[in-house]
Amino acid sequence: MLFRLSGHFKQHPRIGMAWLAVLMAAIFVADTFTRLEIAAAVFYVAVILAGLGFLSRRGVTVLTAACVVLTVLSLLLTPKGHGLHESGLINALISIAAIAITAYLALQRAAAQDAAFEMRAHLVRMARIRSLGGLTASIAHEINQPLAAIVTSGSACQRWLEHDPPNLERALRALQRMIDDADRASDVVARIRSQIRNAEPQRVPVRLADVVEEVVALAQGELDRNEVVLSEQIQDGLPAVMADRVQIGQVLVNLVLNAIEAMRDTPADGRRLALSLGNDDSGLVRLSLADSGPGLSPQAQDRLFDTFWTTKPDGTGLGLTISRDIIESHGGRLWAQAGQSGGAVFCFTLPAAHPEHAP
C-alpha cells in the first residue's frame, strides 16, 4: 500500500507533500500527548519510506532532519506526568536511530538503483553501436549509391553547361537529380544518428510499419550482400503503439542481423527471411521474423535469452537479453520458437496505444 501511494505521489508531488505533512502532524500530536513509554515517533519511518518514492536525495535528507527535530520537540513538549522522563529519552533516541538508519539504507538503495539504471543504459547503447557495426557494409552501400549518383549527375550537368550553346534545361534536370540524391544521403545519415543517439527513451505513438520500413532500408545492403530474400506481410490499418522508436528499431535491427547470420551456412538460393506484422488473437500488435536457417538447438532454446550466453565466436551474449528487456519494459513479450518448415521464428508483441494517442 505504501509503495503504491509513493508511485501515485511521484506523478503528483504536491499531493504527496500535503499527505506527508498531514502524516507528520498526526505522528507529532500522537507522540506529544501519549505516554513517554510509547515510542510513537518510530512511525516517522513510514514518512521516510513514502517520501523516497518521489523526493530527491536532498529532499529525503531534509525530510529526515525534520522528523528528527519533531521527535526531539515532542519529547520536550510532552506534559509532565505522562511517564518517566528516562523512558521517554530512551524511546526518543531509539526512534531517532530508526529514522536515521532507514533514511541511510533508503538512500543507499536509491543510489544502487540509479547506478544499475545507468549501467543498463550504457549496455543498451553499446549493444546499439555493436548492432550498427554489423551494418557497416549496408551503411556504406546506402551512402555510396547517392554519392555516386551525385558525381554522375554533376558530370552530366558540367557537360550540358559546356555545350555551345549551353543546354540549360538538361543541366537543370541534372542539378535536380543531384539535390534529390543529396537528400537521400541525408536521410541515411539521419537514420544512423537516430540509432546511436544517447537520448532518454521517448514514449510516443509509433507505427511499427514505419519502423519496419526504416530498419529494412538500413539493412538492405546487408541483406543483398548475404543474398537473403526478404518477404514482408504487413496488415493494413494497424493501431499505433506507445513506444520509444529508437529502442524498438534497435530490437528489430538485432533480430534481422541475427537471422542473416543464422543463414550463412544455408545455400544461397535457400536464404529466406519472412517478416509479418499484424494483430494477434488478444488484440496486441505482433511482429514475427522467420528465417530458413538451421533452427534452434535444445540448449539454445533453453538459454537463448540468458545474459552473456552466445553461440557466436565474437558475440557478447547481450543482444537478445537487452532486446527482451526493452520489449518487456514496453509492456510486451519477446520469444523464439521453431519454424513450421525449419529455421527459427522470433516474435514480439506490444500493446496498442489508446485511440486518443493515435498519431
Coordinates of C-alpha atoms in Angstrom, one line a residue:
M1 CA 0.0 0.0 0.0
L2 CA 2.8 2.4 1.0
F3 CA 4.7 1.8 -2.3
R4 CA 1.5 2.2 -4.4
L5 CA 1.0 5.6 -2.7
S6 CA 4.6 6.5 -3.4
G7 CA 4.1 5.8 -7.1
H8 CA 0.9 8.0 -7.1
F9 CA 2.8 10.8 -5.3
K10 CA 5.6 10.6 -7.9
Q11 CA 3.1 11.7 -10.5
H12 CA 1.5 14.3 -8.2
P13 CA 4.3 15.6 -5.9
R14 CA 2.2 18.4 -4.4
I15 CA -0.4 16.0 -3.3
G16 CA 2.4 13.8 -1.9
M17 CA 3.9 16.7 0.1
A18 CA 0.5 17.5 1.5
W19 CA 0.0 13.9 2.6
L20 CA 3.4 13.8 4.2
A21 CA 2.7 17.0 6.1
V22 CA -0.6 15.6 7.4
L23 CA 1.1 12.3 8.4
M24 CA 3.9 14.0 10.2
A25 CA 1.5 16.3 12.0
A26 CA -0.5 13.3 13.2
I27 CA 2.6 11.4 14.4
F28 CA 3.8 14.6 16.2
V29 CA 0.5 15.0 18.0
A30 CA 0.4 11.3 19.0
D31 CA 4.0 11.4 20.1
T32 CA 3.5 14.6 22.2
F33 CA 0.3 13.6 24.0
T34 CA 0.9 9.8 24.6
R35 CA 2.9 8.5 27.5
L36 CA 6.7 8.7 27.2
E37 CA 7.0 4.9 27.3
I38 CA 5.3 4.7 23.9
A39 CA 7.7 5.3 21.0
A40 CA 5.2 6.8 18.6
A41 CA 8.0 8.7 16.8
V42 CA 9.2 5.5 15.3
F43 CA 6.3 5.8 12.8
Y44 CA 8.3 8.6 11.1
V45 CA 10.0 5.7 9.4
A46 CA 6.8 5.3 7.2
V47 CA 7.1 9.0 6.3
I48 CA 10.7 8.5 5.1
L49 CA 9.7 5.4 3.0
A50 CA 6.8 7.3 1.5
G51 CA 8.9 10.3 0.6
L52 CA 11.6 8.1 -1.0
G53 CA 9.3 7.3 -3.9
F54 CA 9.0 10.9 -5.2
L55 CA 11.6 13.1 -3.4
S56 CA 15.1 13.8 -4.5
R57 CA 18.0 12.6 -2.2
R58 CA 18.3 16.1 -0.9
G59 CA 14.6 16.1 -0.2
V60 CA 14.8 12.8 1.7
T61 CA 17.7 14.2 3.8
V62 CA 15.7 17.4 4.7
L63 CA 12.6 15.2 5.5
T64 CA 14.8 13.0 7.8
A65 CA 16.1 16.1 9.6
A66 CA 12.5 17.4 10.0
C67 CA 11.4 14.1 11.5
V68 CA 14.3 14.1 14.0
V69 CA 13.5 17.7 15.0
L70 CA 9.9 16.8 15.6
T71 CA 10.9 13.8 17.7
V72 CA 13.0 16.0 20.0
L73 CA 10.3 18.7 20.1
S74 CA 7.7 16.1 21.1
L75 CA 9.9 14.9 23.9
L76 CA 10.2 18.5 25.2
L77 CA 6.5 19.3 24.8
T78 CA 5.1 16.1 26.4
P79 CA 3.2 17.2 29.5
K80 CA 4.7 16.2 32.9
G81 CA 3.2 13.2 34.5
H82 CA 2.9 11.3 31.1
G83 CA 5.5 8.8 32.2
L84 CA 9.1 8.6 33.2
H85 CA 11.4 11.1 31.5
E86 CA 14.2 8.5 31.3
S87 CA 11.9 6.1 29.3
G88 CA 10.9 9.0 27.0
L89 CA 14.6 9.9 26.4
I90 CA 15.5 6.3 25.6
N91 CA 12.5 5.9 23.2
A92 CA 13.3 9.2 21.5
L93 CA 16.9 8.0 20.9
I94 CA 15.6 4.7 19.6
S95 CA 13.2 6.5 17.2
I96 CA 15.9 8.9 16.0
A97 CA 18.2 6.0 15.4
A98 CA 15.5 4.1 13.4
I99 CA 14.7 7.2 11.4
A100 CA 18.4 7.8 10.6
I101 CA 19.1 4.2 9.7
T102 CA 16.0 3.9 7.5
A103 CA 17.0 7.1 5.6
Y104 CA 20.5 5.9 5.2
L105 CA 19.5 2.5 3.8
A106 CA 16.8 4.1 1.6
L107 CA 19.3 6.5 0.1
Q108 CA 21.8 3.7 -0.4
R109 CA 19.2 1.6 -2.2
A110 CA 18.2 4.6 -4.4
A111 CA 21.9 5.1 -5.3
A112 CA 22.3 1.4 -6.2
Q113 CA 19.1 1.6 -8.4
D114 CA 20.5 4.7 -10.1
A115 CA 23.8 3.0 -10.7
A116 CA 22.1 -0.1 -12.1
F117 CA 19.9 2.1 -14.4
E118 CA 23.0 4.0 -15.7
M119 CA 24.8 0.7 -16.3
R120 CA 21.8 -0.8 -18.2
A121 CA 21.5 2.4 -20.3
H122 CA 25.2 2.1 -21.1
L123 CA 24.8 -1.6 -22.1
V124 CA 21.9 -0.7 -24.3
R125 CA 23.9 2.0 -26.1
M126 CA 26.9 -0.3 -26.5
A127 CA 24.6 -3.0 -27.9
R128 CA 23.1 -0.5 -30.3
I129 CA 26.5 0.6 -31.5
R130 CA 27.6 -3.0 -31.9
S131 CA 24.5 -3.7 -34.0
L132 CA 25.3 -0.8 -36.2
G133 CA 28.8 -2.2 -36.5
G134 CA 27.3 -5.2 -38.2
L135 CA 25.5 -2.9 -40.6
T136 CA 28.7 -1.2 -41.8
A137 CA 28.5 -2.7 -45.2
S138 CA 24.9 -1.8 -45.5
I139 CA 25.5 1.8 -44.5
A140 CA 28.4 2.2 -46.9
H141 CA 26.3 0.7 -49.7
E142 CA 23.4 3.1 -48.9
I143 CA 25.6 6.2 -48.8
N144 CA 27.8 5.3 -51.8
Q145 CA 24.8 4.9 -54.1
P146 CA 23.5 8.5 -53.7
L147 CA 27.1 9.9 -53.7
A148 CA 27.9 8.1 -56.9
A149 CA 24.7 9.3 -58.4
I150 CA 25.6 12.9 -57.4
V151 CA 29.0 12.6 -59.1
T152 CA 27.4 11.2 -62.3
S153 CA 24.7 14.0 -62.3
G154 CA 27.4 16.6 -61.6
S155 CA 29.5 15.5 -64.6
A156 CA 26.4 15.5 -66.8
C157 CA 25.5 19.0 -65.6
Q158 CA 29.0 20.2 -66.4
R159 CA 28.8 18.7 -69.9
W160 CA 25.5 20.3 -70.7
L161 CA 26.8 23.7 -69.5
E162 CA 29.9 23.4 -71.7
H163 CA 27.8 22.9 -74.8
D164 CA 27.7 25.7 -77.2
P165 CA 25.1 26.9 -76.7
P166 CA 24.6 25.5 -73.1
N167 CA 21.7 23.2 -72.7
L168 CA 20.2 24.8 -69.6
E169 CA 17.1 22.6 -69.5
R170 CA 19.1 19.3 -69.2
A171 CA 21.6 21.0 -66.8
L172 CA 18.8 22.0 -64.5
R173 CA 17.4 18.5 -64.6
A174 CA 20.8 17.1 -63.6
L175 CA 21.0 19.6 -60.8
Q176 CA 17.6 18.5 -59.5
R177 CA 18.8 14.9 -59.6
M178 CA 21.8 16.0 -57.5
I179 CA 19.6 17.6 -54.9
D180 CA 17.4 14.5 -54.7
D181 CA 20.4 12.2 -54.3
A182 CA 21.8 14.6 -51.6
D183 CA 18.5 14.3 -49.7
R184 CA 18.7 10.5 -49.9
A185 CA 22.2 10.6 -48.4
S186 CA 21.0 13.0 -45.7
D187 CA 18.1 10.6 -44.9
V188 CA 20.6 7.7 -44.4
V189 CA 22.8 9.8 -42.0
A190 CA 19.6 10.8 -40.1
R191 CA 18.6 7.2 -39.7
I192 CA 22.1 6.3 -38.4
R193 CA 22.2 9.2 -36.0
S194 CA 18.8 8.2 -34.6
Q195 CA 20.1 4.7 -33.9
I196 CA 23.2 5.8 -32.0
R197 CA 22.0 8.9 -30.2
N198 CA 22.3 8.6 -26.4
A199 CA 19.0 10.1 -25.5
E200 CA 16.4 9.3 -22.9
P201 CA 13.7 7.0 -24.0
Q202 CA 10.7 8.9 -25.5
R203 CA 7.4 7.0 -25.4
V204 CA 5.3 8.4 -28.2
P205 CA 2.7 6.8 -30.6
V206 CA 4.7 4.8 -33.1
R207 CA 3.5 2.9 -36.2
L208 CA 5.5 -0.3 -36.3
A209 CA 5.1 -0.4 -40.1
D210 CA 7.2 2.8 -40.3
V211 CA 9.9 1.3 -38.0
V212 CA 10.0 -1.8 -40.2
E213 CA 10.4 0.3 -43.3
E214 CA 13.3 2.3 -41.7
V215 CA 15.1 -0.9 -40.5
V216 CA 14.7 -2.7 -43.8
A217 CA 16.1 0.3 -45.6
L218 CA 19.0 0.4 -43.2
A219 CA 19.7 -3.4 -43.5
Q220 CA 19.1 -3.7 -47.3
G221 CA 22.8 -3.7 -48.1
E222 CA 23.5 -6.4 -45.6
L223 CA 20.6 -8.5 -47.0
D224 CA 21.8 -8.0 -50.6
R225 CA 25.4 -8.9 -49.6
N226 CA 24.3 -12.2 -48.0
E227 CA 21.8 -12.9 -50.8
V228 CA 18.9 -13.1 -48.4
V229 CA 15.4 -12.7 -49.9
L230 CA 13.1 -10.7 -47.6
S231 CA 9.4 -11.0 -47.9
E232 CA 7.0 -8.7 -45.9
Q233 CA 3.4 -9.2 -44.9
I234 CA 2.1 -6.1 -43.2
Q235 CA -1.6 -5.9 -42.1
D236 CA -3.4 -2.7 -43.1
G237 CA -4.9 -0.4 -40.5
L238 CA -2.7 -1.5 -37.6
P239 CA -3.0 0.7 -34.4
A240 CA 0.0 2.6 -33.2
V241 CA 1.9 1.5 -30.1
M242 CA 3.3 3.7 -27.3
A243 CA 7.0 3.1 -27.6
D244 CA 10.5 4.6 -28.0
R245 CA 11.1 4.5 -31.7
V246 CA 14.9 4.1 -31.4
Q247 CA 14.7 1.3 -28.9
I248 CA 12.1 -0.7 -30.9
G249 CA 14.2 -0.1 -34.0
Q250 CA 17.3 -1.5 -32.2
V251 CA 15.4 -4.6 -31.3
L252 CA 14.3 -5.2 -34.9
V253 CA 17.9 -4.5 -36.2
N254 CA 19.3 -7.0 -33.8
L255 CA 16.7 -9.7 -34.8
V256 CA 17.4 -9.1 -38.5
L257 CA 21.2 -9.3 -38.1
N258 CA 20.8 -12.5 -36.0
A259 CA 18.6 -14.0 -38.7
I260 CA 21.1 -13.1 -41.5
E261 CA 24.0 -14.6 -39.5
A262 CA 22.0 -17.8 -38.8
M263 CA 21.6 -18.4 -42.5
R264 CA 25.2 -18.0 -43.5
D265 CA 25.7 -21.8 -43.9
T266 CA 22.4 -22.2 -45.8
P267 CA 22.7 -22.5 -49.6
A268 CA 22.4 -19.0 -51.2
D269 CA 19.2 -19.9 -53.1
G270 CA 17.5 -21.0 -49.9
R271 CA 18.1 -18.0 -47.7
R272 CA 14.6 -16.6 -46.9
L273 CA 13.5 -14.1 -44.3
A274 CA 9.8 -13.6 -43.8
L275 CA 8.6 -10.6 -41.8
S276 CA 5.0 -10.4 -40.8
L277 CA 3.2 -7.6 -38.8
G278 CA -0.4 -7.7 -37.7
N279 CA -2.8 -8.1 -34.7
D280 CA -2.7 -11.3 -32.7
D281 CA -5.7 -13.0 -31.2
S282 CA -5.6 -10.9 -28.0
G283 CA -5.5 -7.6 -29.8
L284 CA -1.8 -6.9 -29.4
V285 CA 0.4 -5.8 -32.3
R286 CA 2.6 -8.7 -33.2
L287 CA 5.8 -8.8 -35.3
S288 CA 7.3 -12.1 -36.4
L289 CA 10.6 -12.8 -38.2
A290 CA 11.1 -16.3 -39.6
D291 CA 14.4 -17.4 -41.1
S292 CA 15.4 -20.5 -43.1
G293 CA 18.5 -21.3 -41.1
P294 CA 19.3 -24.5 -39.2
G295 CA 16.9 -23.6 -36.3
L296 CA 17.5 -23.6 -32.6
S297 CA 19.1 -26.5 -30.7
P298 CA 17.5 -27.6 -27.4
Q299 CA 20.3 -25.9 -25.5
A300 CA 19.8 -22.7 -27.4
Q301 CA 16.0 -22.7 -26.7
D302 CA 16.7 -23.1 -23.0
R303 CA 19.4 -20.4 -22.8
L304 CA 18.7 -18.1 -25.7
F305 CA 17.9 -15.1 -23.5
D306 CA 20.5 -15.7 -20.8
T307 CA 22.9 -12.8 -20.2
F308 CA 26.4 -13.4 -21.8
W309 CA 25.3 -16.7 -23.4
T310 CA 26.0 -16.8 -27.1
T311 CA 26.8 -19.2 -29.9
K312 CA 28.8 -16.6 -31.9
P313 CA 32.6 -16.7 -31.6
D314 CA 32.7 -12.8 -31.4
G315 CA 29.3 -12.4 -29.6
T316 CA 28.7 -10.7 -26.3
G317 CA 25.5 -12.5 -25.3
L318 CA 23.8 -9.2 -24.6
G319 CA 21.8 -8.5 -27.8
L320 CA 18.8 -10.7 -27.1
T321 CA 18.8 -10.1 -23.4
I322 CA 18.7 -6.3 -23.9
S323 CA 16.1 -6.8 -26.7
R324 CA 13.8 -8.7 -24.3
D325 CA 14.3 -6.1 -21.6
I326 CA 13.3 -3.4 -24.0
I327 CA 10.2 -5.2 -25.2
E328 CA 9.1 -6.1 -21.6
S329 CA 9.7 -2.5 -20.4
H330 CA 7.1 -1.5 -23.1
G331 CA 4.6 -4.0 -21.7
G332 CA 5.2 -6.6 -24.4
R333 CA 6.8 -10.0 -24.8
L334 CA 9.7 -11.4 -26.9
W335 CA 10.1 -15.1 -27.5
A336 CA 11.5 -17.6 -30.0
Q337 CA 10.0 -20.8 -31.5
A338 CA 10.8 -23.4 -34.1
G339 CA 9.5 -22.7 -37.6
Q340 CA 7.0 -24.9 -39.2
S341 CA 9.3 -25.8 -42.1
G342 CA 12.6 -25.4 -40.2
G343 CA 14.5 -22.4 -39.2
A344 CA 13.7 -20.2 -36.2
V345 CA 10.9 -17.6 -35.6
F346 CA 11.4 -14.7 -33.3
C347 CA 8.3 -12.8 -32.3
F348 CA 7.4 -9.9 -30.1
T349 CA 4.1 -8.3 -29.1
L350 CA 3.3 -4.8 -28.0
P351 CA 0.1 -3.3 -26.6
A352 CA -1.7 -0.9 -28.9
A353 CA -1.8 2.7 -27.9
H354 CA -5.1 4.2 -26.7
P355 CA -7.0 5.7 -29.6
E356 CA -6.6 9.2 -28.2
H357 CA -2.8 8.8 -28.6
A358 CA -3.1 7.8 -32.2
P359 CA -0.6 9.7 -34.4

